[in-house]
Coordinates of C-alpha atoms in Angstrom, one line a residue:
M25 CA -26.6 52.7 -28.6
D26 CA -29.6 53.9 -30.8
F27 CA -32.4 53.5 -28.3
V28 CA -34.7 52.4 -31.1
P29 CA -37.0 50.2 -29.0
E30 CA -37.3 52.9 -26.4
L31 CA -38.2 55.5 -29.0
S32 CA -40.9 53.2 -30.5
H33 CA -42.4 52.6 -27.1
L34 CA -42.5 56.3 -26.4
F35 CA -44.1 57.2 -29.7
N36 CA -46.9 54.7 -28.9
V37 CA -47.7 56.0 -25.4
L38 CA -47.3 59.8 -25.9
P39 CA -50.4 61.9 -26.8
K40 CA -51.2 62.2 -30.5
D41 CA -51.3 66.0 -30.3
R42 CA -47.7 66.8 -29.8
Q43 CA -44.6 68.1 -31.4
T44 CA -41.5 65.8 -31.2
C45 CA -38.0 67.1 -31.6
L46 CA -35.1 64.6 -31.6
F47 CA -31.5 65.6 -31.6
T48 CA -28.5 63.3 -32.2
A49 CA -24.8 63.8 -32.7
T50 CA -24.6 60.7 -34.8
L51 CA -27.1 59.7 -37.5
T52 CA -27.0 55.9 -37.6
P53 CA -28.9 53.7 -40.1
S54 CA -31.3 52.5 -37.5
I55 CA -32.2 56.1 -36.6
E56 CA -32.7 56.8 -40.3
N57 CA -35.1 53.8 -40.5
V58 CA -37.2 55.2 -37.7
A59 CA -37.3 58.6 -39.4
N60 CA -38.2 57.1 -42.8
A61 CA -40.9 54.8 -41.4
P62 CA -44.4 55.4 -42.8
P63 CA -46.1 58.0 -40.6
R64 CA -49.1 57.2 -38.5
P65 CA -52.5 58.1 -39.8
G66 CA -53.1 61.8 -39.6
K67 CA -49.4 62.5 -39.2
Q68 CA -46.9 64.0 -41.6
K69 CA -43.6 62.6 -42.5
P70 CA -41.0 63.9 -40.1
F71 CA -38.8 66.8 -41.2
I72 CA -35.1 66.0 -41.1
H73 CA -32.4 68.6 -41.0
Q74 CA -28.8 67.2 -41.3
M75 CA -26.0 69.6 -40.7
S76 CA -22.8 69.7 -42.7
E77 CA -20.5 66.7 -42.2
K78 CA -17.5 68.9 -42.2
V79 CA -15.8 68.7 -38.8
E80 CA -14.6 72.1 -37.6
T81 CA -13.2 73.6 -34.4
V82 CA -14.2 77.0 -33.1
S83 CA -12.1 80.1 -33.8
T84 CA -11.7 80.9 -30.1
L85 CA -9.8 77.6 -29.5
K86 CA -6.0 77.9 -29.7
Q87 CA -4.7 74.6 -30.9
S88 CA -1.0 73.6 -30.7
Y89 CA 1.3 70.6 -30.2
I90 CA 4.4 69.9 -28.3
L91 CA 7.0 67.8 -30.0
V92 CA 8.2 65.5 -27.2
P93 CA 10.2 62.3 -26.9
S94 CA 7.8 59.6 -25.8
H95 CA 9.9 58.5 -22.8
V96 CA 10.0 62.0 -21.2
R97 CA 6.3 63.0 -21.7
E98 CA 5.7 63.0 -18.0
S99 CA 8.3 65.8 -17.4
Y100 CA 6.8 67.9 -20.1
L101 CA 3.3 67.4 -18.7
L102 CA 4.4 68.5 -15.2
H103 CA 6.1 71.6 -16.5
F104 CA 3.0 72.5 -18.6
L105 CA 0.6 72.0 -15.8
C106 CA 2.7 74.1 -13.4
N107 CA 3.2 76.8 -16.1
P108 CA -0.1 77.0 -18.0
P109 CA -0.7 79.7 -20.7
E110 CA -1.3 83.2 -19.4
S111 CA -4.7 83.3 -21.0
T112 CA -5.9 80.6 -18.5
L113 CA -4.3 81.8 -15.3
H114 CA -7.5 83.6 -14.2
L115 CA -9.3 80.3 -14.0
R116 CA -7.0 78.8 -11.4
H117 CA -8.8 77.7 -8.2
G118 CA -7.1 77.0 -4.9
P119 CA -9.5 75.1 -2.6
P120 CA -8.0 73.1 0.2
D121 CA -7.2 69.5 -0.5
P122 CA -10.2 67.5 0.7
S123 CA -7.9 64.8 2.0
T124 CA -6.3 67.2 4.4
K125 CA -8.0 67.2 7.8
K126 CA -8.2 70.3 9.9
K127 CA -5.7 70.2 12.7
Q128 CA -4.5 72.6 15.4
S129 CA -2.1 74.9 13.8
K130 CA 1.5 74.3 14.7
P131 CA 4.7 76.1 13.7
K132 CA 6.0 74.4 10.6
K133 CA 9.6 74.1 9.5
K134 CA 10.6 76.1 6.5
E135 CA 10.4 73.8 3.4
S136 CA 12.9 73.9 0.6
A137 CA 11.8 75.0 -2.9
E138 CA 11.8 71.4 -4.1
D139 CA 9.5 70.2 -1.2
E140 CA 6.9 72.9 -1.8
A141 CA 3.7 71.7 -3.5
P142 CA 3.3 73.1 -7.0
E143 CA 0.5 75.6 -7.7
Q144 CA -2.5 73.8 -9.1
P145 CA -3.3 74.3 -12.8
P146 CA -6.5 75.8 -14.2
P147 CA -9.4 73.3 -15.0
T148 CA -7.8 70.8 -17.4
I149 CA -8.9 67.6 -19.0
I150 CA -6.2 65.1 -20.1
F151 CA -7.4 62.6 -22.7
C152 CA -5.7 59.3 -23.3
T153 CA -6.8 56.2 -25.2
R154 CA -6.5 53.4 -22.5
P155 CA -8.0 53.1 -19.0
R156 CA -4.7 51.8 -17.7
T157 CA -2.9 55.0 -18.9
A158 CA -5.6 57.1 -17.2
A159 CA -5.1 55.3 -13.9
Y160 CA -1.3 55.6 -14.3
L161 CA -1.4 59.4 -14.9
T162 CA -3.7 59.7 -11.9
Y163 CA -1.2 58.0 -9.6
L164 CA 1.6 60.0 -11.2
L165 CA 0.0 63.4 -10.6
K166 CA -1.0 62.4 -7.1
T167 CA 2.7 61.6 -6.4
L168 CA 3.6 65.0 -7.9
S169 CA 1.1 66.8 -5.6
I170 CA -1.3 67.8 -8.4
R171 CA -4.9 67.0 -7.6
S172 CA -6.6 64.9 -10.2
T173 CA -9.3 62.3 -10.7
A174 CA -9.9 59.7 -13.4
L175 CA -12.9 58.9 -15.7
H176 CA -12.7 55.7 -17.7
S177 CA -14.6 52.4 -18.4
R178 CA -13.0 50.4 -15.6
L179 CA -14.8 52.6 -13.0
T180 CA -18.3 52.0 -11.6
Q181 CA -21.0 54.4 -12.4
R182 CA -20.8 55.8 -8.8
E183 CA -17.1 56.3 -9.1
R184 CA -17.5 58.1 -12.5
L185 CA -20.2 60.5 -11.0
T186 CA -17.9 61.2 -8.0
S187 CA -15.0 62.1 -10.3
L188 CA -17.2 64.4 -12.4
S189 CA -18.6 66.0 -9.2
L190 CA -15.1 66.6 -7.9
F191 CA -14.0 68.2 -11.2
R192 CA -17.1 70.3 -11.7
S193 CA -16.8 71.7 -8.1
S194 CA -13.1 72.6 -8.7
I195 CA -12.0 70.4 -5.8
V196 CA -9.7 68.7 -8.2
P197 CA -8.4 70.8 -11.2
V198 CA -7.4 67.9 -13.5
L199 CA -9.7 65.3 -15.0
I200 CA -7.9 62.4 -16.7
S201 CA -10.3 60.7 -19.1
T202 CA -10.5 58.2 -21.9
D203 CA -12.7 58.9 -24.9
V204 CA -15.8 58.1 -22.8
G205 CA -15.6 61.7 -21.7
A206 CA -14.9 63.1 -25.2
R207 CA -18.6 63.5 -26.0
G208 CA -21.5 64.8 -24.0
L209 CA -19.6 66.5 -21.2
D210 CA -20.6 70.2 -20.8
I211 CA -18.5 71.5 -18.0
E212 CA -18.2 75.2 -17.5
D213 CA -14.8 77.0 -17.7
V214 CA -12.6 74.1 -18.9
A215 CA -9.5 76.0 -19.7
I216 CA -7.2 73.4 -21.2
V217 CA -7.5 70.1 -23.0
I218 CA -4.4 68.0 -23.3
N219 CA -4.1 65.0 -25.6
W220 CA -1.6 62.7 -23.9
D221 CA -1.8 60.5 -26.9
L222 CA -3.5 61.4 -30.2
P223 CA -6.6 59.4 -31.2
D224 CA -6.6 57.3 -34.4
E225 CA -9.6 59.1 -35.9
P226 CA -9.6 62.9 -36.5
E227 CA -13.3 63.1 -35.4
E228 CA -12.3 61.9 -32.0
Y229 CA -9.8 64.7 -31.7
T230 CA -12.6 67.2 -32.5
H231 CA -14.8 65.8 -29.8
R232 CA -11.9 65.9 -27.3
V233 CA -10.9 69.5 -27.9
G234 CA -14.6 70.5 -28.0
R235 CA -14.7 70.2 -24.2
T236 CA -13.1 73.6 -24.0
A237 CA -13.8 77.0 -25.7
R238 CA -17.5 76.4 -25.4
A239 CA -20.3 79.0 -25.7
G240 CA -18.0 81.6 -27.2
K241 CA -15.3 81.4 -24.6
G242 CA -11.6 80.9 -25.2
G243 CA -9.7 77.7 -24.6
V244 CA -6.4 75.9 -25.2
A245 CA -5.9 72.5 -26.7
V246 CA -2.4 71.0 -26.6
S247 CA -1.4 67.7 -28.1
F248 CA 1.7 65.7 -27.2
V249 CA 3.2 64.6 -30.5
T250 CA 5.7 61.8 -30.2
E251 CA 8.0 60.4 -32.9
R252 CA 5.3 58.1 -34.3
D253 CA 2.4 60.5 -34.5
E254 CA 3.2 62.2 -37.8
E255 CA 0.4 60.4 -39.7
R256 CA -2.2 61.3 -37.0
V257 CA -1.2 65.0 -37.0
L258 CA -1.5 65.2 -40.8
K259 CA -5.0 63.5 -40.7
I260 CA -6.2 65.9 -38.0
E261 CA -5.0 69.0 -39.8
D262 CA -6.5 67.9 -43.0
R263 CA -9.9 67.2 -41.4
I264 CA -10.2 70.3 -39.3
G265 CA -8.6 72.6 -41.9
V266 CA -6.3 74.2 -39.4
Q267 CA -2.5 73.8 -39.1
L268 CA -1.5 73.2 -35.5
E269 CA 1.1 75.5 -34.1
E270 CA 4.2 74.1 -32.4
L271 CA 4.6 75.0 -28.7
I272 CA 8.2 75.0 -27.6
L273 CA 8.8 74.6 -23.9
P274 CA 12.1 75.5 -22.3
E275 CA 14.0 72.2 -22.2
N276 CA 16.3 73.3 -19.4
K277 CA 13.3 74.1 -17.2
V278 CA 11.6 70.8 -18.1
L279 CA 14.7 68.7 -17.2
E280 CA 15.1 70.4 -13.8
K281 CA 12.4 68.1 -12.5
L282 CA 13.5 65.0 -14.3
N283 CA 14.7 63.2 -11.2
I284 CA 11.5 64.0 -9.3
V285 CA 9.4 62.8 -12.2
S286 CA 11.4 59.6 -12.6
T287 CA 10.8 58.8 -9.0
A288 CA 7.1 59.6 -9.4
K289 CA 6.9 57.3 -12.4
R290 CA 8.3 54.4 -10.5
L291 CA 5.9 55.0 -7.6
A292 CA 3.0 55.3 -10.0
N293 CA 3.9 52.0 -11.7
M294 CA 4.2 50.3 -8.3
E295 CA 0.7 51.5 -7.3
L296 CA -0.7 50.5 -10.6
H297 CA 0.8 47.1 -10.3
D298 CA -0.7 46.7 -6.8
S299 CA -4.2 47.7 -8.0
D300 CA -6.9 45.7 -9.8
F301 CA -5.5 46.7 -13.2
G302 CA -2.8 44.0 -13.0
K303 CA -5.0 41.1 -11.9
R304 CA -6.5 40.2 -15.2
E305 CA -3.2 40.4 -17.0
K306 CA -1.4 38.4 -14.4
T307 CA -4.1 35.7 -14.6
N308 CA -3.7 35.5 -18.3
R309 CA 0.1 35.2 -18.0
L310 CA -0.2 32.4 -15.5
K311 CA -2.7 30.6 -17.6
A312 CA -0.4 30.9 -20.7
L313 CA 2.5 29.6 -18.7
S314 CA 0.5 26.6 -17.4
D315 CA -0.2 25.6 -21.0
H316 CA 3.5 25.1 -21.7
N317 CA 5.9 22.4 -20.5
P318 CA 6.9 23.4 -17.0
T319 CA 10.4 22.1 -17.4
A320 CA 11.1 24.3 -20.5
S321 CA 12.2 27.2 -18.5
L322 CA 14.9 25.2 -16.9
W323 CA 16.9 25.2 -20.1
K324 CA 17.2 29.0 -19.9
S325 CA 19.5 28.9 -16.9
P326 CA 23.2 27.9 -16.7
A327 CA 22.2 25.7 -13.8
G328 CA 19.3 24.4 -15.8
I329 CA 19.2 20.7 -15.3
Q330 CA 19.7 18.2 -12.5
F331 CA 21.9 15.5 -14.0
S332 CA 22.1 12.0 -12.5
S333 CA 24.8 9.6 -13.7
S334 CA 27.2 7.1 -12.2
R335 CA 29.9 8.5 -14.6
L336 CA 30.0 11.6 -12.3
T337 CA 30.5 9.7 -9.1
A338 CA 34.2 9.9 -9.1
I339 CA 34.2 13.6 -9.7
W340 CA 31.5 14.3 -7.2
T341 CA 33.4 12.1 -4.7
S342 CA 36.5 14.3 -5.0
V343 CA 34.4 17.4 -4.6
C344 CA 32.8 16.1 -1.5
K345 CA 36.1 15.1 0.0
I346 CA 37.5 18.6 -0.6
T347 CA 34.5 20.2 1.0
I348 CA 34.5 17.9 4.0
S349 CA 38.3 18.4 4.5
Q350 CA 37.7 22.2 4.6
S351 CA 34.8 22.0 7.1
Q352 CA 34.0 18.6 8.6
H353 CA 30.5 19.4 9.8
S354 CA 27.8 22.0 9.3
N355 CA 26.5 24.1 12.1
G356 CA 24.0 21.4 12.9
G357 CA 26.6 18.7 13.3
S358 CA 25.7 16.7 10.2
P359 CA 28.0 16.2 7.3
I360 CA 27.8 18.9 4.6
C361 CA 27.2 16.5 1.7
E362 CA 25.7 13.1 1.3
D363 CA 27.7 9.8 1.2
P364 CA 30.0 10.1 -1.9
S365 CA 29.8 6.4 -2.4
D366 CA 26.1 6.8 -3.4
S367 CA 26.0 6.2 -7.2
N368 CA 22.8 8.1 -7.6
V369 CA 24.0 11.6 -6.6
L370 CA 22.2 14.7 -8.1
V371 CA 24.5 17.5 -9.3
S372 CA 23.8 20.7 -11.3
I373 CA 25.3 20.9 -14.8
S374 CA 25.3 23.6 -17.4
T375 CA 22.8 23.2 -20.2
T376 CA 25.5 24.2 -22.7
F377 CA 28.7 22.8 -21.3
Y378 CA 27.7 19.3 -20.3
P379 CA 29.5 15.9 -21.1
G380 CA 27.6 15.0 -24.2
A381 CA 27.5 18.4 -25.8
N382 CA 28.8 18.6 -29.4
L383 CA 31.0 21.7 -28.8
H384 CA 34.1 20.0 -30.3
T385 CA 35.2 16.9 -32.0
L386 CA 37.1 15.9 -28.9
P387 CA 35.3 15.1 -25.6
P388 CA 35.7 17.6 -22.7
D389 CA 38.6 16.9 -20.4
L390 CA 38.1 19.6 -17.7
A391 CA 35.3 20.3 -15.2
L392 CA 34.9 23.8 -13.9
L393 CA 32.8 24.2 -10.7
S394 CA 31.3 27.7 -10.1
S395 CA 30.9 29.2 -6.7
D396 CA 27.2 28.3 -6.7
S397 CA 28.0 24.6 -7.4
V398 CA 27.3 24.3 -11.1
F399 CA 29.5 22.1 -13.3
F400 CA 30.8 23.3 -16.7
Y401 CA 32.6 20.6 -18.9
V402 CA 35.1 22.3 -21.2
H403 CA 38.2 21.6 -23.2
S404 CA 41.5 22.5 -21.7
H405 CA 43.1 23.4 -25.1
M406 CA 40.3 26.0 -25.7
I407 CA 41.1 27.5 -22.3
F408 CA 44.8 27.7 -22.9
A409 CA 44.3 29.2 -26.4
A410 CA 42.1 32.0 -25.1
S411 CA 43.9 32.7 -21.8
D412 CA 47.5 34.0 -21.3
N413 CA 47.6 33.2 -17.6
N414 CA 46.3 29.7 -17.5
F415 CA 42.8 30.9 -16.6
R416 CA 43.8 32.9 -13.6
S417 CA 46.5 30.2 -12.8
L418 CA 43.7 27.8 -11.9
V419 CA 44.3 25.3 -14.7
P420 CA 47.7 23.6 -14.5
S421 CA 49.5 23.5 -17.9
S422 CA 51.0 20.0 -17.2
P423 CA 48.7 18.2 -14.8
S424 CA 49.7 14.8 -13.3
K425 CA 48.0 11.6 -14.3
K426 CA 46.0 11.6 -11.1
Q427 CA 45.0 15.3 -11.6
A428 CA 44.0 14.7 -15.2
S429 CA 41.8 11.7 -14.4
N430 CA 39.5 13.7 -12.0
M431 CA 40.3 17.3 -12.7
V432 CA 37.8 19.7 -11.1
I433 CA 38.7 23.4 -11.0
H434 CA 36.9 25.6 -8.5
V435 CA 36.2 29.0 -10.2
P436 CA 35.3 31.9 -7.8
E437 CA 32.5 33.1 -10.1
L438 CA 28.7 32.7 -10.0
S439 CA 27.4 30.4 -12.8
P440 CA 25.8 33.2 -14.8
V441 CA 29.1 35.1 -15.0
L442 CA 31.2 32.0 -15.7
N443 CA 28.7 31.0 -18.3
I444 CA 29.2 34.2 -20.2
I445 CA 33.0 34.0 -19.9
L446 CA 33.0 30.5 -21.4
H447 CA 30.7 31.5 -24.2
A448 CA 33.1 34.3 -25.0
I449 CA 36.1 31.8 -25.1
Y450 CA 34.1 29.4 -27.3
D451 CA 32.9 32.3 -29.4
M452 CA 29.3 31.2 -28.9
S453 CA 26.1 33.2 -28.4
C454 CA 24.6 33.2 -24.9
N455 CA 21.6 35.3 -26.0
H456 CA 19.1 32.5 -25.2
Y457 CA 19.9 32.8 -21.5
S458 CA 18.8 36.5 -21.6
P459 CA 21.5 37.7 -19.2
S460 CA 21.0 41.1 -17.6
F461 CA 23.3 43.9 -18.5
E462 CA 24.7 43.9 -15.0
T463 CA 25.7 40.2 -15.4
L464 CA 27.2 40.9 -18.8
S465 CA 29.2 43.9 -17.5
T466 CA 30.5 41.8 -14.6
A467 CA 31.6 39.0 -16.9
V468 CA 33.3 41.4 -19.4
N469 CA 35.2 43.1 -16.5
Q470 CA 36.3 39.7 -15.2
L471 CA 37.7 38.5 -18.6
P472 CA 41.1 40.2 -18.0
L473 CA 41.5 38.4 -14.7
Y474 CA 41.3 35.1 -16.6
G475 CA 43.9 36.2 -19.2
T476 CA 41.4 37.0 -21.9
P477 CA 41.4 40.7 -23.0
P478 CA 37.8 41.8 -24.0
K479 CA 39.2 43.7 -26.9
T480 CA 40.3 40.5 -28.6
R481 CA 37.2 38.5 -27.8
I482 CA 34.5 41.1 -28.3
T483 CA 34.8 42.3 -31.9
P484 CA 32.0 43.4 -34.3
N485 CA 31.5 39.9 -35.7
T486 CA 31.2 38.1 -32.4
P487 CA 28.0 37.2 -30.6
L488 CA 28.9 38.9 -27.4
H489 CA 29.5 42.2 -29.3
A490 CA 25.9 42.0 -30.7
L491 CA 24.5 41.1 -27.3
L492 CA 26.2 44.0 -25.6
L493 CA 25.0 46.3 -28.3
S494 CA 21.4 45.2 -27.9
H495 CA 21.5 46.8 -24.4
A496 CA 22.7 50.1 -25.8
P497 CA 19.2 51.6 -26.2
L498 CA 18.4 51.1 -22.5
F499 CA 21.9 51.6 -21.1
P500 CA 23.8 53.8 -23.7
L501 CA 26.2 55.4 -21.3
D502 CA 26.9 52.2 -19.5
V503 CA 27.7 50.3 -22.7
Y504 CA 29.9 53.2 -23.9
T505 CA 31.7 53.3 -20.6
L506 CA 32.3 49.5 -20.6
A507 CA 33.7 49.8 -24.2
A508 CA 35.9 52.7 -23.2
R509 CA 37.3 50.8 -20.2
H510 CA 38.5 48.0 -22.3
D511 CA 39.3 50.0 -25.5
M512 CA 36.6 48.4 -27.6
Y513 CA 36.4 51.1 -30.2
E514 CA 33.9 49.6 -32.5
L515 CA 31.5 48.8 -29.7
A516 CA 31.8 52.4 -28.4
V517 CA 31.1 53.9 -31.8
S518 CA 28.1 51.6 -32.4
A519 CA 26.7 52.5 -29.0
S520 CA 27.3 56.2 -29.4
P521 CA 24.2 57.0 -31.5
H522 CA 22.0 56.0 -28.6
L523 CA 23.7 58.8 -26.6
L524 CA 22.1 61.5 -28.8
S525 CA 19.3 62.1 -26.2
F526 CA 21.9 62.4 -23.4
Q527 CA 22.7 65.9 -22.3
L528 CA 26.4 66.3 -22.2
S529 CA 26.1 68.8 -19.4
N530 CA 24.7 66.1 -17.2
L531 CA 28.0 64.2 -17.2
T532 CA 29.4 63.9 -13.6
D533 CA 33.0 63.7 -12.6
E534 CA 32.5 60.0 -11.8
M535 CA 31.1 59.4 -15.2
A536 CA 33.9 61.3 -16.9
E537 CA 36.6 59.5 -14.9
A538 CA 35.1 56.1 -15.7
I539 CA 35.0 56.9 -19.5
G540 CA 38.5 58.3 -19.5
P541 CA 39.9 61.3 -21.5
K542 CA 40.4 59.5 -24.8
Y543 CA 36.9 58.2 -25.2
L544 CA 35.3 61.2 -23.5
R545 CA 36.7 63.4 -26.3
R546 CA 35.5 60.9 -28.9
M547 CA 32.0 60.9 -27.3
F548 CA 31.8 64.7 -27.5
F549 CA 32.7 64.7 -31.2
L550 CA 30.4 61.8 -32.0
H551 CA 27.6 63.4 -30.1
I552 CA 28.0 66.9 -31.7
G553 CA 28.7 65.6 -35.2
R554 CA 25.8 63.2 -35.4
S555 CA 23.3 65.5 -33.7
D556 CA 24.1 68.2 -36.2
A557 CA 23.9 65.8 -39.1
L558 CA 20.6 64.4 -38.0
K559 CA 18.8 67.7 -37.0
R560 CA 19.5 69.5 -40.3
P561 CA 16.3 69.2 -42.5
P562 CA 16.4 69.1 -46.3
H563 CA 17.4 72.4 -47.9
P564 CA 14.3 74.2 -49.3
H565 CA 14.1 74.8 -53.0
A566 CA 13.1 78.1 -54.7
P567 CA 9.4 78.7 -54.5
T568 CA 7.3 77.5 -57.4
P569 CA 3.6 78.2 -58.3
F570 CA 2.8 74.7 -56.9
C571 CA 5.1 74.6 -53.9
D572 CA 6.1 77.7 -51.9
F573 CA 8.1 78.0 -48.6
T574 CA 4.9 77.5 -46.6
D575 CA 4.2 74.2 -48.3
Q576 CA 7.8 73.0 -47.7
K577 CA 7.3 73.4 -43.9
T578 CA 5.4 70.1 -44.0
L579 CA 8.6 68.3 -45.0
T580 CA 10.6 70.2 -42.4
R581 CA 8.3 69.2 -39.6
A582 CA 8.1 65.6 -40.9
W583 CA 11.9 65.4 -40.8
A584 CA 11.9 66.8 -37.2
L585 CA 9.5 64.1 -36.1
A586 CA 11.4 61.3 -37.9
S587 CA 14.8 62.5 -36.4
A588 CA 13.2 62.6 -33.0
Y589 CA 12.3 59.0 -33.4
L590 CA 15.8 58.1 -34.4
A591 CA 17.6 60.2 -31.7
W592 CA 15.5 59.8 -28.6
D593 CA 13.3 56.7 -28.6
A594 CA 15.2 54.1 -26.6
R595 CA 12.4 52.0 -25.0
P596 CA 13.4 48.4 -24.5
A597 CA 10.0 47.2 -25.5
M598 CA 10.7 48.5 -29.0
V599 CA 13.9 46.6 -29.1
A600 CA 12.2 43.4 -27.9
Q601 CA 9.7 43.7 -30.8
C602 CA 12.5 44.3 -33.3
A603 CA 10.9 47.6 -34.2
F604 CA 14.0 49.6 -33.2
N605 CA 17.4 48.7 -34.5
P606 CA 19.9 48.3 -31.7
D607 CA 22.5 49.8 -34.0
L608 CA 21.6 53.0 -35.8
S609 CA 23.2 51.9 -39.0
T610 CA 23.1 53.9 -42.3
G611 CA 20.7 51.3 -43.7
F612 CA 18.3 51.8 -40.8
L613 CA 18.5 55.6 -41.2
E614 CA 17.6 55.3 -44.9
S615 CA 14.7 53.0 -44.2
A616 CA 13.3 55.4 -41.5
L617 CA 13.6 58.6 -43.5
A618 CA 12.9 57.5 -47.1
P619 CA 9.1 56.9 -46.5
L620 CA 8.7 60.7 -45.9
A621 CA 8.7 61.0 -49.7
E622 CA 5.3 59.2 -49.8
H623 CA 3.6 62.3 -48.5
L624 CA 5.2 64.7 -50.9
S625 CA 3.7 65.7 -54.3
C626 CA 6.4 68.2 -55.3
D627 CA 9.2 66.6 -57.3
L628 CA 11.7 69.2 -56.1
C629 CA 10.9 68.4 -52.5
K630 CA 11.3 64.6 -53.2
Q631 CA 14.7 65.2 -54.8
G632 CA 15.8 67.5 -51.9
L633 CA 14.8 64.8 -49.4
K634 CA 16.7 62.2 -51.4
D635 CA 19.8 64.3 -51.5
R636 CA 19.6 65.1 -47.8
I637 CA 19.3 61.4 -46.9
K638 CA 22.3 60.7 -49.1
N639 CA 24.4 63.4 -47.4
L640 CA 23.3 62.3 -44.0
I641 CA 24.5 58.7 -44.6
V642 CA 27.9 60.1 -45.8
Q643 CA 28.2 62.4 -42.8
W644 CA 27.2 59.5 -40.5
S645 CA 30.1 57.4 -41.8
V646 CA 32.5 60.3 -41.8
V647 CA 31.8 61.1 -38.2
K648 CA 32.6 57.5 -37.3
R649 CA 36.1 57.5 -38.9
R650 CA 37.2 61.2 -38.6
P651 CA 40.9 61.0 -37.8
S652 CA 40.9 64.2 -35.8
Y653 CA 39.8 62.4 -32.7
T654 CA 41.7 59.1 -33.0
H655 CA 44.6 60.9 -31.2
I656 CA 44.6 63.1 -28.2

């Protein structure tokens, strides 16, 4: 806002004999028009002094960054707040929590170390780009017993002033703010500024970190740099003329609180979901759904349609008779099913395996009925070809004429599980049903019971192999364990790159027993070999007049950022957007690392990067096929 109308009004009502000084952090065109306007009679043209446009940070500000995987930022944040730099410890305050009411003192039980509330950090401002993130972090720190308050655009003016008052008076040591607090705030003794996520513009970074180290005092600015922040870091360093120092936190100490932080994240997301932040998004989703055909979602379920046909009367009659013979009446005394002679009976039928589906040149001759009463119409010869035990001895190999005419086989599986089993037998993709990994795992584990070894049906070129692999970023250890249980070597190898972020020391006895010694040994070699291959940066070349060892550190850090993205980012949202390849193939490695050359001006550095990528691809493939761990 330029306040041009207000300024014009003030100039007209103020006394003529005066001196007017205007200060602005941003010189906009409208302000320049006011300054360049013809002066009033008897007045001189205003003097304008414009400072250098170069954006700088003060020398008393210590700026650093923490290279952290995006999905464990919360653990690093908790550790840093509980263990701030020594230079800021003297600014710690310890007032009582205002939410705690005074009560008569009573003897307290001795609390364990994990139950003790953490010591509060020195005055800290955490900047993030979105109001929703600010609210989430506030709930998170509250759950972790760190006093904090929020400042963002979704709050009323009264709520903002209350938050600032709580922070200024040191009642709460942490202010979580969006960029609305990056300018204009002058709060004494702010010790630390944390960039939860980096801003898009370098100028905004300068305004953020300018909230500390004011008036000649010292301060600390720490930025959390994730795997996709390389460009932002380079822009910031180029603009401020300072290279940020890497701050390395002890990983073993950070991960000690991982379980506590994970629980706090879930609770924070639950509170956020119950707050006003989710109302607008929920309304928009409901509105979008109402614009679509309400019956479209039915086709996503194995029991997706209600099929009415007189052709099914005979089969349905036999089903009803079987049911009635087993239990004549329900608890209320009425028959369990309607009159089977009714020719307009409604039954549930699979949206894939139904009578008119073109799954084969021959019509289906077998009806399978799941435990939740969904019909699947299949071909008996397909079942016999895939099963070595007549589908758990449920399908007779030589049925009588009476059996063949109305053959309904009751299968003791829920329809989602039976649906996946049949898709595996027919070698068809069931991806459009979006089955959960738990359902997939149950179906795969049930395949041997129906005489269908998973190893023979789930090979690299089958749809079920691809579907299982798509869950590897979110459930890497579960997919690997499932593959190990059924000796699906190719699936285990393809899932193993997603285990690079898993600490082998966290393996429990139950996990090791489920994996088995053979695949446990393979996992160790795959983990160690690929981790070493990925972490090694390009070898530096001999210094030249145009590129010395200091200049080559840029490539080393860029490689570290890119490898962190490849090794640790496993968010399902990235998989859904197809921005993260479910299989870390050599082609994907090359496409992720090759763009680093765009930021290099030295030909020797470019060649070194090219050679390193080539060697990595070779090492990646060699690790996969190394004979030393194909035998125990």
